[in-house]
CSV table of C-alpha atoms in Angstrom, one decimal:
chain,number,residue,atom,x,y,z
A,1,MET,CA,140.5,32.1,108.5
A,2,ASP,CA,141.2,33.6,105.2
A,3,PRO,CA,144.7,34.3,104.1
A,4,THR,CA,144.2,38.1,103.8
A,5,SER,CA,143.4,38.6,107.6
A,6,LEU,CA,146.4,36.5,108.4
A,7,VAL,CA,148.8,38.8,106.5
A,8,LEU,CA,147.0,41.8,107.9
A,9,GLN,CA,147.4,40.4,111.5
A,10,THR,CA,151.1,39.8,111.0
A,11,GLY,CA,151.6,43.1,109.4
A,12,LEU,CA,149.9,44.8,112.2
A,13,GLY,CA,152.0,42.9,114.6
A,14,ASP,CA,155.2,44.1,113.0
A,15,TRP,CA,154.0,47.7,112.8
A,16,GLU,CA,153.4,47.4,116.5
A,17,PHE,CA,156.9,46.2,116.9
A,18,VAL,CA,158.1,49.3,115.1
A,19,TRP,CA,156.0,51.4,117.4
A,20,ARG,CA,157.1,49.8,120.5
A,21,GLN,CA,160.7,50.7,119.4
A,22,ARG,CA,159.9,54.2,118.6
A,23,GLN,CA,162.3,55.6,121.2
A,24,PHE,CA,165.0,53.6,119.5
A,25,PHE,CA,164.1,55.2,116.1
A,26,VAL,CA,163.9,58.7,117.6
A,27,ASN,CA,167.4,58.5,119.1
A,28,GLY,CA,168.7,57.2,115.8
A,29,THR,CA,167.0,60.1,114.1
A,30,ILE,CA,168.4,62.6,116.4
A,31,LEU,CA,171.8,61.2,115.7
A,32,ALA,CA,171.3,61.4,112.0
A,33,VAL,CA,170.2,64.9,112.2
A,34,LYS,CA,173.1,65.9,114.3
A,35,LEU,CA,175.5,64.3,112.1
A,36,THR,CA,173.9,65.9,109.1
A,37,PHE,CA,173.9,69.3,110.6
A,38,PHE,CA,177.6,69.2,111.9
A,39,SER,CA,178.8,67.8,108.6
A,40,MET,CA,177.0,70.4,106.6
A,41,VAL,CA,178.4,73.2,108.8
A,42,LEU,CA,181.9,71.9,108.5
A,43,GLY,CA,181.3,71.4,104.7
A,44,PHE,CA,180.2,74.9,104.4
A,45,ALA,CA,183.0,76.4,106.5
A,46,LEU,CA,185.6,74.7,104.3
A,47,GLY,CA,183.7,74.5,101.0
A,48,LEU,CA,182.8,78.2,100.7
A,49,PRO,CA,186.5,79.4,101.0
A,50,ALA,CA,187.6,76.6,98.7
A,51,GLY,CA,185.0,77.6,96.1
A,52,VAL,CA,186.2,81.3,96.3
A,53,VAL,CA,189.7,80.1,95.9
A,54,GLU,CA,188.9,78.0,93.0
A,55,ALA,CA,187.0,81.0,91.4
A,56,TYR,CA,189.4,83.8,92.2
A,57,GLY,CA,192.6,82.2,93.7
A,58,GLY,CA,196.2,82.7,92.4
A,59,LYS,CA,198.2,79.9,90.8
A,60,TYR,CA,199.4,78.5,94.1
A,61,SER,CA,196.2,78.5,96.2
A,62,LYS,CA,194.3,76.9,93.3
A,63,GLY,CA,197.1,74.4,92.9
A,64,VAL,CA,196.5,73.2,96.4
A,65,VAL,CA,192.7,73.3,96.6
A,66,ARG,CA,191.8,71.9,93.2
A,67,PRO,CA,193.7,68.6,93.4
A,68,LEU,CA,192.4,68.2,97.0
A,69,GLY,CA,189.0,68.5,95.9
A,70,VAL,CA,189.5,66.0,93.0
A,71,VAL,CA,190.9,63.4,95.4
A,72,VAL,CA,188.2,63.7,97.9
A,73,ARG,CA,185.4,63.7,95.4
A,74,GLY,CA,186.9,60.6,93.7
A,75,THR,CA,187.1,58.6,97.0
A,76,PRO,CA,184.2,56.5,98.1
A,77,ILE,CA,182.7,57.8,101.4
A,78,LEU,CA,183.1,54.4,102.9
A,79,VAL,CA,186.8,54.6,102.4
A,80,ILE,CA,186.9,58.2,103.7
A,81,ILE,CA,185.1,57.3,106.8
A,82,SER,CA,187.1,54.3,107.5
A,83,LEU,CA,190.3,56.0,107.0
A,84,THR,CA,189.4,58.9,109.3
A,85,TYR,CA,188.4,56.5,112.1
A,86,PHE,CA,190.8,53.6,111.8
A,87,ALA,CA,193.8,55.2,110.1
A,88,GLY,CA,193.2,58.7,111.3
A,89,GLY,CA,192.7,57.5,114.8
A,90,ILE,CA,190.0,60.1,115.3
A,91,SER,CA,187.5,59.2,118.1
A,92,PRO,CA,184.8,59.0,119.2
A,93,ALA,CA,183.3,57.6,116.2
A,94,PHE,CA,180.7,60.4,116.0
A,95,THR,CA,183.5,62.9,115.6
A,96,ALA,CA,185.2,60.8,113.0
A,97,ALA,CA,182.0,60.4,111.1
A,98,THR,CA,181.3,64.2,111.2
A,99,ILE,CA,184.8,65.0,109.9
A,100,ALA,CA,184.6,62.4,107.1
A,101,LEU,CA,181.2,63.5,105.9
A,102,GLY,CA,182.1,67.1,106.5
A,103,VAL,CA,185.2,67.0,104.4
A,104,ARG,CA,183.6,65.0,101.7
A,105,SER,CA,180.7,67.6,101.7
A,106,ALA,CA,183.1,70.4,101.5
A,107,ALA,CA,184.6,69.1,98.3
A,108,TYR,CA,181.1,69.0,96.8
A,109,GLN,CA,180.0,72.3,98.3
A,110,SER,CA,183.1,74.0,96.9
A,111,GLN,CA,181.9,73.2,93.4
A,112,ILE,CA,178.4,74.4,94.2
A,113,PHE,CA,179.9,77.7,95.2
A,114,ARG,CA,182.3,78.0,92.4
A,115,GLY,CA,179.7,77.5,89.9
A,116,ALA,CA,177.6,80.1,91.6
A,117,ILE,CA,180.4,82.5,91.8
A,118,GLU,CA,181.4,82.1,88.1
A,119,SER,CA,177.8,82.7,87.2
A,120,VAL,CA,177.9,86.2,88.6
A,121,GLU,CA,178.6,88.6,85.7
A,122,SER,CA,182.1,89.8,85.5
A,123,GLY,CA,180.8,93.3,85.3
A,124,GLN,CA,179.8,93.1,89.0
A,125,MET,CA,183.3,92.6,90.2
A,126,GLU,CA,184.6,95.2,87.8
A,127,ALA,CA,182.1,97.8,89.0
A,128,ALA,CA,182.9,97.0,92.7
A,129,ARG,CA,186.6,97.4,91.8
A,130,ALA,CA,185.9,100.6,90.0
A,131,VAL,CA,184.3,102.1,93.2
A,132,GLY,CA,187.5,101.4,95.0
A,133,LEU,CA,186.7,98.1,96.9
A,134,SER,CA,189.6,95.7,97.2
A,135,LYS,CA,189.2,92.3,95.6
A,136,LEU,CA,188.2,90.6,98.9
A,137,GLY,CA,185.8,93.6,99.7
A,138,ALA,CA,184.3,93.0,96.3
A,139,ILE,CA,183.8,89.2,96.8
A,140,ARG,CA,182.3,89.8,100.1
A,141,HIS,CA,180.0,92.6,99.5
A,142,VAL,CA,179.1,92.1,95.8
A,143,VAL,CA,179.8,88.6,94.5
A,144,LEU,CA,179.1,86.3,97.4
A,145,PRO,CA,175.7,87.9,98.3
A,146,GLN,CA,174.6,87.1,94.7
A,147,ALA,CA,176.5,83.8,94.5
A,148,LEU,CA,175.1,82.4,97.8
A,149,ARG,CA,171.5,83.0,96.6
A,150,ARG,CA,172.2,81.1,93.3
A,151,SER,CA,173.8,78.2,95.2
A,152,VAL,CA,170.6,77.3,97.1
A,153,PRO,CA,169.3,74.6,94.7
A,154,GLY,CA,172.8,72.9,94.6
A,155,PHE,CA,172.9,73.2,98.4
A,156,GLN,CA,169.5,71.5,98.8
A,157,ASN,CA,170.8,68.6,96.7
A,158,GLU,CA,173.9,68.4,98.9
A,159,PHE,CA,171.9,68.4,102.1
A,160,THR,CA,169.7,65.6,100.9
A,161,ILE,CA,172.8,63.5,99.9
A,162,VAL,CA,174.5,64.1,103.2
A,163,LEU,CA,171.4,63.2,105.2
A,164,LYS,CA,171.2,60.0,103.5
A,165,ASP,CA,174.8,59.2,103.6
A,166,THR,CA,175.0,59.6,107.4
A,167,SER,CA,173.9,55.9,107.4
A,168,ILE,CA,177.4,55.1,106.2
A,169,ALA,CA,178.5,55.9,109.7
A,170,TYR,CA,177.3,52.4,110.7
A,171,ALA,CA,180.5,51.2,109.3
A,172,ILE,CA,182.3,52.7,112.3
A,173,GLY,CA,179.6,51.7,114.7
A,174,VAL,CA,177.7,55.0,115.0
A,175,ALA,CA,174.1,54.0,115.8
A,176,GLU,CA,172.3,56.2,113.5
A,177,LEU,CA,168.9,55.5,111.9
A,178,LEU,CA,169.7,52.8,109.4
A,179,LYS,CA,172.2,50.9,111.8
A,180,ARG,CA,169.4,50.7,114.2
A,181,SER,CA,167.0,49.5,111.7
A,182,TYR,CA,169.5,46.6,110.9
A,183,ASP,CA,169.5,45.9,114.7
A,184,LEU,CA,165.7,45.8,115.0
A,185,PHE,CA,165.5,43.7,111.9
A,186,SER,CA,167.6,41.0,113.5
A,187,ILE,CA,165.5,41.0,116.6
A,188,GLN,CA,162.3,40.5,114.7
A,189,THR,CA,163.1,39.2,111.3
A,190,THR,CA,159.5,39.3,110.1
A,191,ALA,CA,159.5,43.0,110.5
A,192,ALA,CA,162.1,43.7,107.9
A,193,LEU,CA,159.7,45.6,105.5
A,194,GLU,CA,158.1,47.6,108.3
A,195,VAL,CA,161.4,48.6,109.9
A,196,PHE,CA,163.0,49.8,106.7
A,197,LEU,CA,159.7,51.5,105.6
A,198,ALA,CA,159.6,53.3,108.9
A,199,ALA,CA,163.3,54.4,108.5
A,200,SER,CA,162.7,55.5,104.9
A,201,LEU,CA,159.6,57.5,106.0
A,202,ILE,CA,161.7,59.3,108.7
A,203,TYR,CA,164.4,60.1,106.1
A,204,PHE,CA,161.7,61.4,103.7
A,205,VAL,CA,160.0,63.6,106.3
A,206,LEU,CA,163.4,65.1,107.3
A,207,THR,CA,164.4,65.9,103.7
A,208,PHE,CA,160.9,67.2,102.7
A,209,THR,CA,160.7,69.5,105.7
A,210,VAL,CA,164.2,70.8,105.5
A,211,ASN,CA,164.0,71.4,101.7
A,212,ARG,CA,160.7,73.3,102.1
A,213,GLY,CA,162.4,75.4,104.8
A,214,ILE,CA,165.2,76.2,102.5
A,215,GLU,CA,162.9,77.1,99.7
A,216,GLN,CA,161.2,79.4,102.1
A,217,LEU,CA,164.5,81.0,102.9
A,218,HIS,CA,165.2,81.3,99.2
A,219,ASP,CA,162.0,83.1,98.5
A,220,TYR,CA,162.5,85.3,101.4
A,221,VAL,CA,166.0,86.5,100.2
A,222,ALA,CA,165.1,86.7,96.6
A,223,ILE,CA,166.1,89.8,94.9
A,224,PRO,CA,162.9,91.7,93.9
A,225,GLY,CA,162.3,91.8,90.2
A,226,GLY,CA,165.1,89.3,89.6
A,227,ASN,CA,164.6,85.8,88.1
A,228,HIS,CA,166.6,83.9,90.7
B,1,MET,CA,202.2,126.2,86.3
B,2,THR,CA,200.1,123.4,87.7
B,3,ASP,CA,200.1,119.9,86.3
B,4,PRO,CA,197.2,119.0,84.2
B,5,LEU,CA,194.6,116.8,86.0
B,6,LEU,CA,195.1,114.0,83.7
B,7,ASP,CA,198.2,113.4,81.7
B,8,VAL,CA,198.1,110.3,79.3
B,9,ASP,CA,201.7,110.0,78.0
B,10,ASP,CA,202.6,107.8,75.1
B,11,VAL,CA,200.6,104.8,76.2
B,12,TYR,CA,201.0,101.4,74.6
B,13,GLN,CA,198.8,98.5,75.4
B,14,SER,CA,198.2,95.1,73.9
B,15,TYR,CA,196.2,91.9,74.4
B,16,GLY,CA,198.7,89.2,73.8
B,17,GLU,CA,200.0,89.7,70.1
B,18,GLU,CA,197.2,92.2,69.4
B,19,SER,CA,198.3,95.7,69.8
B,20,VAL,CA,195.5,97.9,71.0
B,21,LEU,CA,196.9,101.3,71.9
B,22,GLU,CA,200.0,102.6,70.1
B,23,GLY,CA,201.4,105.7,71.7
B,24,ILE,CA,198.4,107.7,72.9
B,25,SER,CA,199.2,111.0,74.5
B,26,PHE,CA,196.7,113.7,75.6
B,27,GLU,CA,196.1,115.8,78.6
B,28,MET,CA,193.0,116.9,80.4
B,29,GLU,CA,192.7,120.2,82.4
B,30,ARG,CA,190.2,120.4,85.2
B,31,GLN,CA,186.6,120.9,84.0
B,32,ASP,CA,187.5,119.7,80.6
B,33,VAL,CA,185.0,117.4,78.8
B,34,LYS,CA,186.7,115.2,76.2
B,35,VAL,CA,184.8,113.0,73.9
B,36,LEU,CA,186.7,109.9,72.5
B,37,VAL,CA,185.3,108.7,69.2
B,38,GLY,CA,186.4,106.2,66.8
B,39,PRO,CA,185.5,103.0,65.0
B,40,SER,CA,184.8,99.9,67.1
B,41,GLY,CA,188.0,98.2,68.0
B,42,SER,CA,190.0,101.5,67.8
B,43,GLY,CA,190.9,101.2,71.6
B,44,LYS,CA,188.6,103.8,73.1
B,45,SER,CA,187.2,101.6,76.0
B,46,THR,CA,190.7,100.1,76.6
B,47,MET,CA,192.0,103.8,76.9
B,48,LEU,CA,189.4,104.5,79.6
B,49,ARG,CA,190.1,101.1,81.4
B,50,CYS,CA,193.8,101.9,81.5
B,51,ILE,CA,193.2,105.2,83.4
B,52,ASN,CA,191.6,103.4,86.4
B,53,ARG,CA,193.8,100.4,86.1
B,54,LEU,CA,191.1,97.9,85.1
B,55,THR,CA,193.6,97.1,82.4
B,56,ASP,CA,197.4,97.4,82.6
B,57,ILE,CA,199.5,99.2,80.1
B,58,ASP,CA,202.7,97.9,78.3
B,59,ASP,CA,204.6,101.2,78.2
B,60,GLY,CA,204.2,104.9,78.8
B,61,ASP,CA,202.8,106.6,81.8
B,62,ILE,CA,199.5,108.1,83.1
B,63,ARG,CA,199.5,110.8,85.6
B,64,LEU,CA,196.7,112.1,87.8
B,65,ASP,CA,197.4,115.5,89.4
B,66,GLY,CA,201.1,115.0,88.5
B,67,ASN,CA,201.4,111.6,90.1
B,68,SER,CA,201.9,108.4,88.2
B,69,ILE,CA,198.9,106.2,88.8
B,70,PHE,CA,201.2,103.1,88.7
B,71,GLU,CA,202.8,104.4,91.9
B,72,MET,CA,199.4,104.8,93.7
B,73,ASP,CA,197.5,102.1,95.4
B,74,ALA,CA,194.9,100.9,92.8
B,75,ASN,CA,192.0,101.3,95.2
B,76,ASP,CA,193.1,104.8,96.0
B,77,LEU,CA,193.2,105.7,92.4
B,78,ARG,CA,189.8,104.2,91.7
B,79,ARG,CA,188.3,106.2,94.6
B,80,GLN,CA,189.3,109.4,92.8
B,81,VAL,CA,188.2,108.2,89.2
B,82,GLY,CA,184.6,107.4,88.7
B,83,MET,CA,183.5,105.0,86.0
B,84,VAL,CA,180.2,104.6,84.3
B,85,PHE,CA,179.8,101.3,82.3
B,86,GLN,CA,177.9,100.6,79.1
B,87,ASP,CA,176.0,97.7,80.8
B,88,PHE,CA,175.4,99.7,83.9
B,89,ASN,CA,176.8,96.9,86.2
B,90,LEU,CA,174.7,97.9,89.0
B,91,PHE,CA,175.0,95.6,92.1
B,92,ALA,CA,172.0,93.5,91.3
B,93,HIS,CA,171.3,92.5,95.1
B,94,LEU,CA,171.2,96.1,96.3
B,95,THR,CA,168.6,98.8,96.0
B,96,ALA,CA,169.4,102.0,94.1
B,97,LEU,CA,170.3,103.7,97.3
B,98,GLU,CA,172.5,100.8,98.6
B,99,ASN,CA,174.2,100.7,95.3
B,100,VAL,CA,175.4,104.3,96.0
B,101,THR,CA,176.0,103.8,99.8
B,102,LEU,CA,178.2,100.7,99.3
B,103,GLY,CA,181.3,102.6,98.2
B,104,LEU,CA,180.6,105.4,100.8
B,105,LYS,CA,180.5,102.9,103.7
B,106,ARG,CA,183.0,100.3,102.6
B,107,VAL,CA,185.5,102.5,100.9
B,108,LEU,CA,185.2,105.9,102.5
B,109,ASP,CA,184.2,104.5,105.8
B,110,MET,CA,181.3,106.8,106.1
B,111,GLY,CA,178.8,106.0,108.9
B,112,GLU,CA,175.5,104.6,107.9
B,113,ARG,CA,173.4,107.8,108.5
B,114,LYS,CA,175.8,110.0,106.7
B,115,ALA,CA,176.1,107.6,103.7
B,116,VAL,CA,172.4,107.4,103.3
B,117,GLU,CA,172.0,111.1,103.5
B,118,LYS,CA,174.6,111.6,100.8
B,119,ALA,CA,173.3,108.8,98.6
B,120,ALA,CA,169.8,110.1,98.7
B,121,TRP,CA,171.0,113.6,97.7
B,122,GLN,CA,173.1,112.2,94.9
B,123,LEU,CA,170.1,110.1,93.6
B,124,GLU,CA,168.0,113.2,93.7
B,125,GLN,CA,170.4,115.1,91.7
B,126,VAL,CA,170.0,112.5,88.8
B,127,GLY,CA,166.2,112.7,89.3
B,128,LEU,CA,165.7,109.4,91.1
B,129,ARG,CA,164.4,110.3,94.5
B,130,GLU,CA,161.3,108.1,94.0
B,131,GLN,CA,163.4,105.2,93.0
B,132,ALA,CA,165.9,105.0,95.9
B,133,ASN,CA,164.4,101.8,97.3
B,134,SER,CA,163.9,100.0,94.0
B,135,TYR,CA,166.2,97.1,92.9
B,136,PRO,CA,168.0,97.3,89.5
B,137,ALA,CA,165.7,94.7,87.9
B,138,GLU,CA,162.8,97.1,88.7
B,139,LEU,CA,164.3,100.1,86.9
B,140,SER,CA,164.4,101.0,83.3
B,141,GLY,CA,167.7,101.2,81.4
B,142,GLY,CA,167.8,105.0,81.6
B,143,GLN,CA,167.1,104.9,85.4
B,144,LYS,CA,169.8,102.2,85.9
B,145,GLN,CA,172.3,104.3,84.1
B,146,ARG,CA,171.5,107.3,86.2
B,147,VAL,CA,172.0,105.2,89.3
B,148,GLY,CA,175.4,104.1,87.8
B,149,ILE,CA,176.2,107.8,87.5
B,150,ALA,CA,175.1,108.6,91.0
B,151,ARG,CA,177.1,105.8,92.4
B,152,ALA,CA,180.3,107.0,90.8
B,153,LEU,CA,179.6,110.7,91.6
B,154,ALA,CA,179.0,110.0,95.3
B,155,MET,CA,182.6,109.2,95.7
B,156,ASP,CA,183.5,112.9,94.8
B,157,PRO,CA,185.8,111.9,92.0
B,158,LYS,CA,188.2,114.2,90.4
B,159,LEU,CA,187.6,112.7,87.0
B,160,MET,CA,184.6,110.7,85.5
B,161,LEU,CA,185.1,108.2,82.8
B,162,PHE,CA,182.1,107.2,80.7
B,163,ASP,CA,182.3,104.0,78.5
B,164,GLU,CA,179.5,104.2,76.0
B,165,PRO,CA,177.0,105.2,78.6
B,166,THR,CA,174.0,105.2,76.3
B,167,SER,CA,174.9,102.4,73.9
B,168,ALA,CA,172.9,99.8,75.7
B,169,LEU,CA,169.8,102.0,76.0
B,170,ASP,CA,166.6,102.2,74.0
B,171,PRO,CA,166.6,105.3,71.9
B,172,GLU,CA,163.9,107.1,73.9
B,173,LEU,CA,165.9,106.5,77.1
B,174,ILE,CA,169.0,108.1,75.9
B,175,GLY,CA,168.0,111.6,76.4
B,176,GLU,CA,167.6,111.4,80.2
B,177,VAL,CA,171.0,110.1,80.5
B,178,LEU,CA,172.6,112.7,78.3
B,179,SER,CA,170.8,115.4,80.0
B,180,VAL,CA,172.3,114.3,83.5
B,181,MET,CA,175.8,114.2,81.7
B,182,ARG,CA,175.2,117.8,80.3
B,183,GLU,CA,174.4,119.2,83.7
B,184,LEU,CA,177.4,117.5,85.1
B,185,ALA,CA,179.6,119.1,82.5
B,186,GLU,CA,178.0,122.5,83.1
B,187,GLU,CA,178.8,122.1,86.9
B,188,GLY,CA,182.4,121.7,86.0
B,189,MET,CA,183.0,117.9,86.4
B,190,THR,CA,186.1,116.8,84.4
B,191,MET,CA,184.8,114.1,82.1
B,192,LEU,CA,186.2,111.7,79.6
B,193,VAL,CA,183.5,110.1,77.5
B,194,VAL,CA,183.4,107.4,74.9
B,195,THR,CA,180.2,107.9,72.9
B,196,HIS,CA,178.7,107.9,69.6
B,197,GLU,CA,176.3,110.7,70.6
B,198,MET,CA,177.5,113.3,68.3
B,199,GLY,CA,174.9,115.8,69.6
B,200,PHE,CA,176.4,115.5,73.1
B,201,ALA,CA,179.9,115.9,71.7
B,202,LYS,CA,178.9,119.2,69.9
B,203,GLN,CA,177.0,120.7,72.8
B,204,ALA,CA,179.2,119.8,75.8
B,205,ALA,CA,182.7,118.7,74.7
B,206,THR,CA,185.6,121.0,75.1
B,207,ASP,CA,187.6,118.6,72.8
B,208,VAL,CA,186.9,115.7,70.6
B,209,LEU,CA,189.6,113.1,70.2
B,210,PHE,CA,189.4,110.7,67.2
B,211,LEU,CA,191.0,107.3,67.7
B,212,ASP,CA,191.6,104.8,64.9
B,213,GLU,CA,193.5,101.5,65.1
B,214,GLY,CA,195.1,102.5,68.5
B,215,LYS,CA,196.4,105.9,67.4
B,216,LEU,CA,195.1,109.3,68.2
B,217,VAL,CA,194.5,110.5,64.7
B,218,GLU,CA,193.5,114.1,65.7
B,219,GLN,CA,191.8,116.2,68.4
B,220,GLY,CA,190.5,119.6,68.8
B,221,PRO,CA,187.4,121.5,69.7
B,222,PRO,CA,184.2,120.1,68.3
B,223,GLU,CA,183.7,122.9,65.7
B,224,GLN,CA,187.0,122.3,64.2
B,225,ILE,CA,186.8,118.5,64.4
B,226,PHE,CA,183.3,118.4,62.8
B,227,GLU,CA,183.7,121.2,60.3
B,228,ASN,CA,187.3,121.3,59.3
B,229,PRO,CA,189.0,118.0,60.2
B,230,GLU,CA,192.5,117.7,59.2
B,231,HIS,CA,192.3,114.1,58.2
B,232,ASP,CA,190.0,112.5,55.7
B,233,ARG,CA,189.6,109.4,57.9
B,234,THR,CA,188.1,111.7,60.6
B,235,ALA,CA,185.8,113.4,58.1
B,236,ALA,CA,184.5,110.1,56.7
B,237,PHE,CA,184.0,108.5,60.2
B,238,LEU,CA,182.2,111.6,61.6
B,239,SER,CA,179.8,112.1,58.7
B,240,ARG,CA,178.8,108.5,59.0
B,241,LEU,CA,178.3,108.8,62.7
B,242,THR,CA,176.4,112.0,62.4
B,243,GLN,CA,174.0,110.4,60.0
B,244,LEU,CA,173.4,107.6,62.4
B,245,HIS,CA,173.3,109.5,65.7
B,246,GLY,CA,172.3,112.9,64.8
B,247,GLY,CA,174.1,116.2,65.2
B,248,GLN,CA,171.4,118.3,66.9
């Protein structure tokens, strides 16, 4: 028998192994998607107000929000997730992972929104105030609708990063996609490449589809005649 | 005797060390159209911005209808004083109509249908019925500025401030904006206008105020200011301006 067919056979055998374990992958994928979704939602809920405070806040509110962001952004995610779970005593592990990833994402999202808000021409705020809108009213009805549109590219990046970083949750035993790949690999050590390729493919399909979806949304809400 | 509509009383203003306004005083009666002229950096725009409190003053007082504007809620004040900007500052994400309805709905608490009705009427007044559903980026400069005027007028202000409303426009688009402003003046709107358009000043102004280095050098009806100015500075500045921006 020539060597090529041998490799091919072995290869096929390992792909078969991956296929047999598909339910295991699907469950891991669902977990990764859930983790990403809830982390992004939490990151948005905290990151948007934080971004507004950084752009428009007073001395005191900025004085609290800014250093918090700096600290969170400067801490490795593995440390944040371990602290949340082991020191913070938050359980189950899925909740701890969501909070850790969500808070970390909030720290990054706040910068996406701050940048987008600051890119809206100051005349917009001025014109809104001149009509008689309060500062909050002007932010809500004039500045944010424009800033949110401009933050889509940064948000896409952040989504991709969070999705792939959900794998860090394995550190506290959350059986998401990558953790499961390790488990499978230890059952059938010859299938290492196949298992990890399969996991990568799933990550890729997820980021690709969601990014396409976000782009569609971006085009849908684009301001006619505008260039963003 | 009733109070003047606007009473600017010995106003001082500075940015840091740099003094911008040094004791400006003037009054405006209802239906007055006053044009502020002066070299760049003389404090004209700052003067306007003090009147709707986009800029704070250091000393003096400004009264609207006899009430100090510094004792009023800033949003209340701004609702009564319309402002038109050099760079239009239309809300980029809203159509022409929505630019006008935003203040009606969010500041005056008008219902959707009433707000749309009023905004549509206001846009028609400035000749933009067809453009109601266009976005700012789809409009010409002159059209944008007319939306800006409609947006301010819809709030039924007592006083309109114009901050160089035609300075950012191509020459061929200036006329349409000036003609809207002239109509407005004829209808009796009280207007304070910073402009270099001397033709507009001659035709529509009740008074011309000449500002230089933060001081009000002189003021008077256009005939007097243009033909018999008291100060040489005024004469020199106006003759240069008239050469550039026409007097017809």
